[in-house]
Every structure is written in C-alpha cells, then in structure tokens.
Amino acid sequence: LSAQIRERESKLIDIETAKRQQTRVKELEDEEKHLAEEYEILDAGTYLCEVFIRQKVRLLTDSINSRFKSVRFRLFVDQLNGGLKEDCEVMIPSPSGKLVPYSTANDAAKINAGMEIINVLSEHWDIRAPLFVDNAERITRLNNIDTQTISLVVSERDKALRMELYEDAADVVA
C-alpha cells in the first residue's frame, strides 16, 4: 500500500511539474510574440534612420558640389554591408567626362582642380591672395580664377630668371 501511495504521489508531482512547464511555455511564447513586435518596431526605426542618414549625406554632398564647376567631392562610400563609410576624395572629370579620383588624375588636371578649389574657398572666405603654380610647364592651359596667378615654369632656353605678365591666365601656354 505504501508503494502504491509513493507511486501515485510521484505521478501527482509529475503532473504538477508538467502543468508548471506548460504554463512557463505559454509565458515564453507570449514574451516571444511581444519581443517580435518590439523588434519590428525597432527594425522600422533603424530603417528610417538609415534613410535619413543617406538623404542627409546626399544633400550635404550636393550642397558642397554645387559650389564647384567641374570638381566633385565624394564624401561617403557605400560599403558591402550596406553602411556608409566617411570619405573625402576629390573627383576630377577626365577628357571622357568620367570622374576619376584626384590621386589617379594627370598633373594638369590636379593643378586645375586645386586652382578651382582654392578659388571657391577664396570666394567663400572672401580672401584673395596670390596663387603660385609650381611645375606649370606640365599644363597647357590654366583655369581662370579670381586672383593673381604666378606660374613657375622650368625653361631650358632661359638661363636667367625671366618674368612675363599676362592679363589672363588663359594666355599662359607652357
């Protein structure tokens, strides 16, 4: 009789344990639903933040680039994971019209791009200072900018320092 009582008490304990486990499973399922709803809300918020950042980046880039005639700035790069990486690469138009990074452009394009950047910054800060262009023999035509331009050119035929004055930087041909 004692063995039957122990056996039945054991079954009652198993039944109570099963009921507690079922109650806990139900609680966890409810919590999972609640967390899934929260996750969806947060995921939507993250998406909206990314859209905002991309729009802000586009507007910032457009605002800066609108000040320049030919030079463009690449301020951010899309990453493989979908994020944005900060960058600040000067992009110069090639003869075909395609934008190339400053680091890979030819010397003439680099000089003219630098002159354009200096001109825009001079206008922005309302400062005019003489601009020295070294190695000007590498370029056939300098961009016109609103400041005095001093071109330093190596010339084999000139044994002594010579100065020439031009009204317009476009008049200088190396």
Short mmCIF file of C-alpha atoms in Angstrom, two decimals:
data_model
loop_
_atom_site.label_atom_id
_atom_site.label_comp_id
_atom_site.label_asym_id
_atom_site.label_seq_id
_atom_site.Cartn_x
_atom_site.Cartn_y
_atom_site.Cartn_z
CA LEU A 1 0.00 0.00 0.00
CA SER A 2 2.90 2.38 0.82
CA ALA A 3 4.48 1.61 -2.56
CA GLN A 4 1.23 2.49 -4.35
CA ILE A 5 0.98 5.75 -2.38
CA ARG A 6 4.57 6.70 -3.33
CA GLU A 7 3.85 5.78 -6.95
CA ARG A 8 0.71 7.94 -7.03
CA GLU A 9 2.46 10.84 -5.24
CA SER A 10 5.21 10.61 -7.83
CA LYS A 11 2.63 10.77 -10.63
CA LEU A 12 0.99 13.81 -8.96
CA ILE A 13 4.38 15.53 -8.76
CA ASP A 14 4.98 14.74 -12.45
CA ILE A 15 1.53 16.13 -13.33
CA GLU A 16 2.20 19.34 -11.33
CA THR A 17 5.61 19.69 -12.96
CA ALA A 18 4.08 19.25 -16.42
CA LYS A 19 1.44 21.90 -15.63
CA ARG A 20 4.14 24.36 -14.46
CA GLN A 21 6.17 23.64 -17.58
CA GLN A 22 3.15 24.21 -19.84
CA THR A 23 2.43 27.48 -18.03
CA ARG A 24 6.07 28.54 -18.48
CA VAL A 25 6.00 27.59 -22.20
CA LYS A 26 2.86 29.73 -22.63
CA GLU A 27 4.57 32.64 -20.83
CA LEU A 28 7.65 32.30 -23.04
CA GLU A 29 5.52 32.15 -26.21
CA ASP A 30 3.71 35.33 -25.15
CA GLU A 31 7.05 37.01 -24.41
CA GLU A 32 8.37 35.88 -27.81
CA LYS A 33 5.39 37.50 -29.56
CA HIS A 34 5.90 40.72 -27.60
CA LEU A 35 9.64 40.78 -28.38
CA ALA A 36 8.95 40.09 -32.07
CA GLU A 37 6.61 43.10 -32.15
CA GLU A 38 9.24 45.26 -30.44
CA TYR A 39 11.88 44.02 -32.88
CA GLU A 40 9.70 45.00 -35.84
CA ILE A 41 9.21 48.50 -34.40
CA LEU A 42 12.95 48.89 -33.77
CA ASP A 43 13.82 47.48 -37.20
CA ALA A 44 11.48 50.02 -38.83
CA GLY A 45 13.13 52.78 -36.78
CA THR A 46 16.59 51.61 -37.87
CA TYR A 47 15.48 51.62 -41.49
CA LEU A 48 14.13 55.16 -41.14
CA CYS A 49 17.42 56.27 -39.55
CA GLU A 50 19.37 54.80 -42.46
CA VAL A 51 17.08 56.52 -44.98
CA PHE A 52 17.53 59.81 -43.09
CA ILE A 53 21.33 59.46 -42.99
CA ARG A 54 21.52 58.62 -46.70
CA GLN A 55 19.30 61.60 -47.56
CA LYS A 56 21.35 63.89 -45.33
CA VAL A 57 24.56 62.62 -46.94
CA ARG A 58 23.13 63.20 -50.43
CA LEU A 59 22.01 66.73 -49.57
CA LEU A 60 25.37 67.54 -47.97
CA THR A 61 27.28 66.21 -50.97
CA ASP A 62 25.01 68.06 -53.42
CA SER A 63 25.35 71.29 -51.43
CA ILE A 64 29.15 71.15 -51.46
CA ASN A 65 29.42 70.03 -55.09
CA SER A 66 27.05 72.77 -56.27
CA ARG A 67 29.76 75.33 -55.47
CA PHE A 68 32.20 73.85 -57.98
CA LYS A 69 32.18 73.97 -61.77
CA SER A 70 33.94 70.71 -62.56
CA VAL A 71 35.46 69.27 -59.37
CA ARG A 72 33.27 66.98 -57.28
CA PHE A 73 33.76 65.60 -53.80
CA ARG A 74 32.95 62.03 -52.83
CA LEU A 75 32.25 62.32 -49.12
CA PHE A 76 30.92 58.83 -48.42
CA VAL A 77 31.35 55.36 -49.89
CA ASP A 78 28.76 52.57 -49.81
CA GLN A 79 30.11 49.51 -48.03
CA LEU A 80 29.34 45.88 -48.81
CA ASN A 81 27.31 45.57 -45.59
CA GLY A 82 25.05 48.40 -46.79
CA GLY A 83 26.52 51.00 -44.47
CA LEU A 84 28.29 54.23 -45.32
CA LYS A 85 31.97 54.93 -44.78
CA GLU A 86 33.18 58.51 -44.46
CA ASP A 87 35.49 59.54 -47.27
CA CYS A 88 36.73 62.78 -48.77
CA GLU A 89 38.04 62.13 -52.24
CA VAL A 90 38.30 64.91 -54.80
CA MET A 91 36.90 63.66 -58.11
CA ILE A 92 38.12 65.28 -61.33
CA PRO A 93 36.44 64.92 -64.74
CA SER A 94 38.57 63.12 -67.30
CA PRO A 95 38.50 64.08 -71.01
CA SER A 96 35.78 61.44 -71.50
CA GLY A 97 33.68 63.12 -68.79
CA LYS A 98 34.05 60.28 -66.30
CA LEU A 99 35.03 61.34 -62.78
CA VAL A 100 38.37 59.98 -61.59
CA PRO A 101 39.97 60.26 -58.13
CA TYR A 102 42.47 63.08 -57.65
CA SER A 103 45.20 60.56 -56.85
CA THR A 104 44.94 58.96 -60.30
CA ALA A 105 44.45 62.14 -62.37
CA ASN A 106 47.19 63.63 -64.53
CA ASP A 107 49.27 66.58 -63.33
CA ALA A 108 47.39 69.19 -65.38
CA ALA A 109 44.03 68.02 -64.03
CA LYS A 110 45.40 68.07 -60.47
CA ILE A 111 46.71 71.63 -60.87
CA ASN A 112 43.46 72.93 -62.36
CA ALA A 113 41.39 71.09 -59.72
CA GLY A 114 43.50 72.62 -56.97
CA MET A 115 43.05 76.06 -58.51
CA GLU A 116 39.28 75.59 -58.66
CA ILE A 117 39.16 74.50 -55.01
CA ILE A 118 41.30 77.49 -53.96
CA ASN A 119 39.06 79.82 -55.96
CA VAL A 120 35.86 78.51 -54.31
CA LEU A 121 37.39 78.70 -50.83
CA SER A 122 38.68 82.23 -51.56
CA GLU A 123 35.18 83.31 -52.59
CA HIS A 124 33.63 81.64 -49.55
CA TRP A 125 36.02 83.28 -47.06
CA ASP A 126 36.30 86.49 -49.14
CA ILE A 127 40.09 86.29 -49.13
CA ARG A 128 42.26 87.00 -52.17
CA ALA A 129 45.92 86.03 -52.11
CA PRO A 130 48.39 85.42 -54.93
CA LEU A 131 48.44 81.84 -56.14
CA PHE A 132 51.76 80.24 -57.05
CA VAL A 133 51.51 77.41 -59.56
CA ASP A 134 54.69 75.37 -59.44
CA ASN A 135 55.56 72.98 -62.28
CA ALA A 136 53.31 75.00 -64.58
CA GLU A 137 55.20 73.62 -67.59
CA ARG A 138 53.16 70.44 -67.09
CA ILE A 139 49.95 72.16 -68.14
CA THR A 140 48.96 73.77 -71.43
CA ARG A 141 46.02 75.81 -70.11
CA LEU A 142 45.41 77.11 -66.60
CA ASN A 143 41.88 77.68 -65.33
CA ASN A 144 40.88 81.30 -64.84
CA ILE A 145 40.48 82.20 -61.21
CA ASP A 146 39.74 85.46 -59.48
CA THR A 147 43.20 86.10 -58.04
CA GLN A 148 46.72 86.86 -59.15
CA THR A 149 48.33 83.70 -60.51
CA ILE A 150 52.09 83.26 -60.55
CA SER A 151 53.22 80.35 -62.74
CA LEU A 152 56.63 78.88 -62.08
CA VAL A 153 57.90 77.23 -65.26
CA VAL A 154 61.16 75.44 -66.00
CA SER A 155 62.56 76.64 -69.32
CA GLU A 156 65.77 75.24 -70.79
CA ARG A 157 66.29 78.24 -73.09
CA ASP A 158 66.23 80.74 -70.21
CA LYS A 159 69.48 80.88 -68.29
CA ALA A 160 68.37 83.78 -66.10
CA LEU A 161 65.13 84.37 -64.26
CA ARG A 162 62.55 85.95 -66.56
CA MET A 163 59.11 87.37 -65.74
CA GLU A 164 56.18 87.81 -68.11
CA LEU A 165 52.93 89.48 -67.23
CA TYR A 166 49.60 88.34 -68.65
CA GLU A 167 46.17 89.84 -68.28
CA ASP A 168 44.51 86.46 -68.30
CA ALA A 169 45.77 83.09 -67.03
CA ALA A 170 44.41 81.55 -70.22
CA ASP A 171 47.12 83.47 -72.12
CA VAL A 172 49.83 81.33 -70.48
CA VAL A 173 50.92 78.42 -72.64
CA ALA A 174 53.81 76.25 -71.48
#
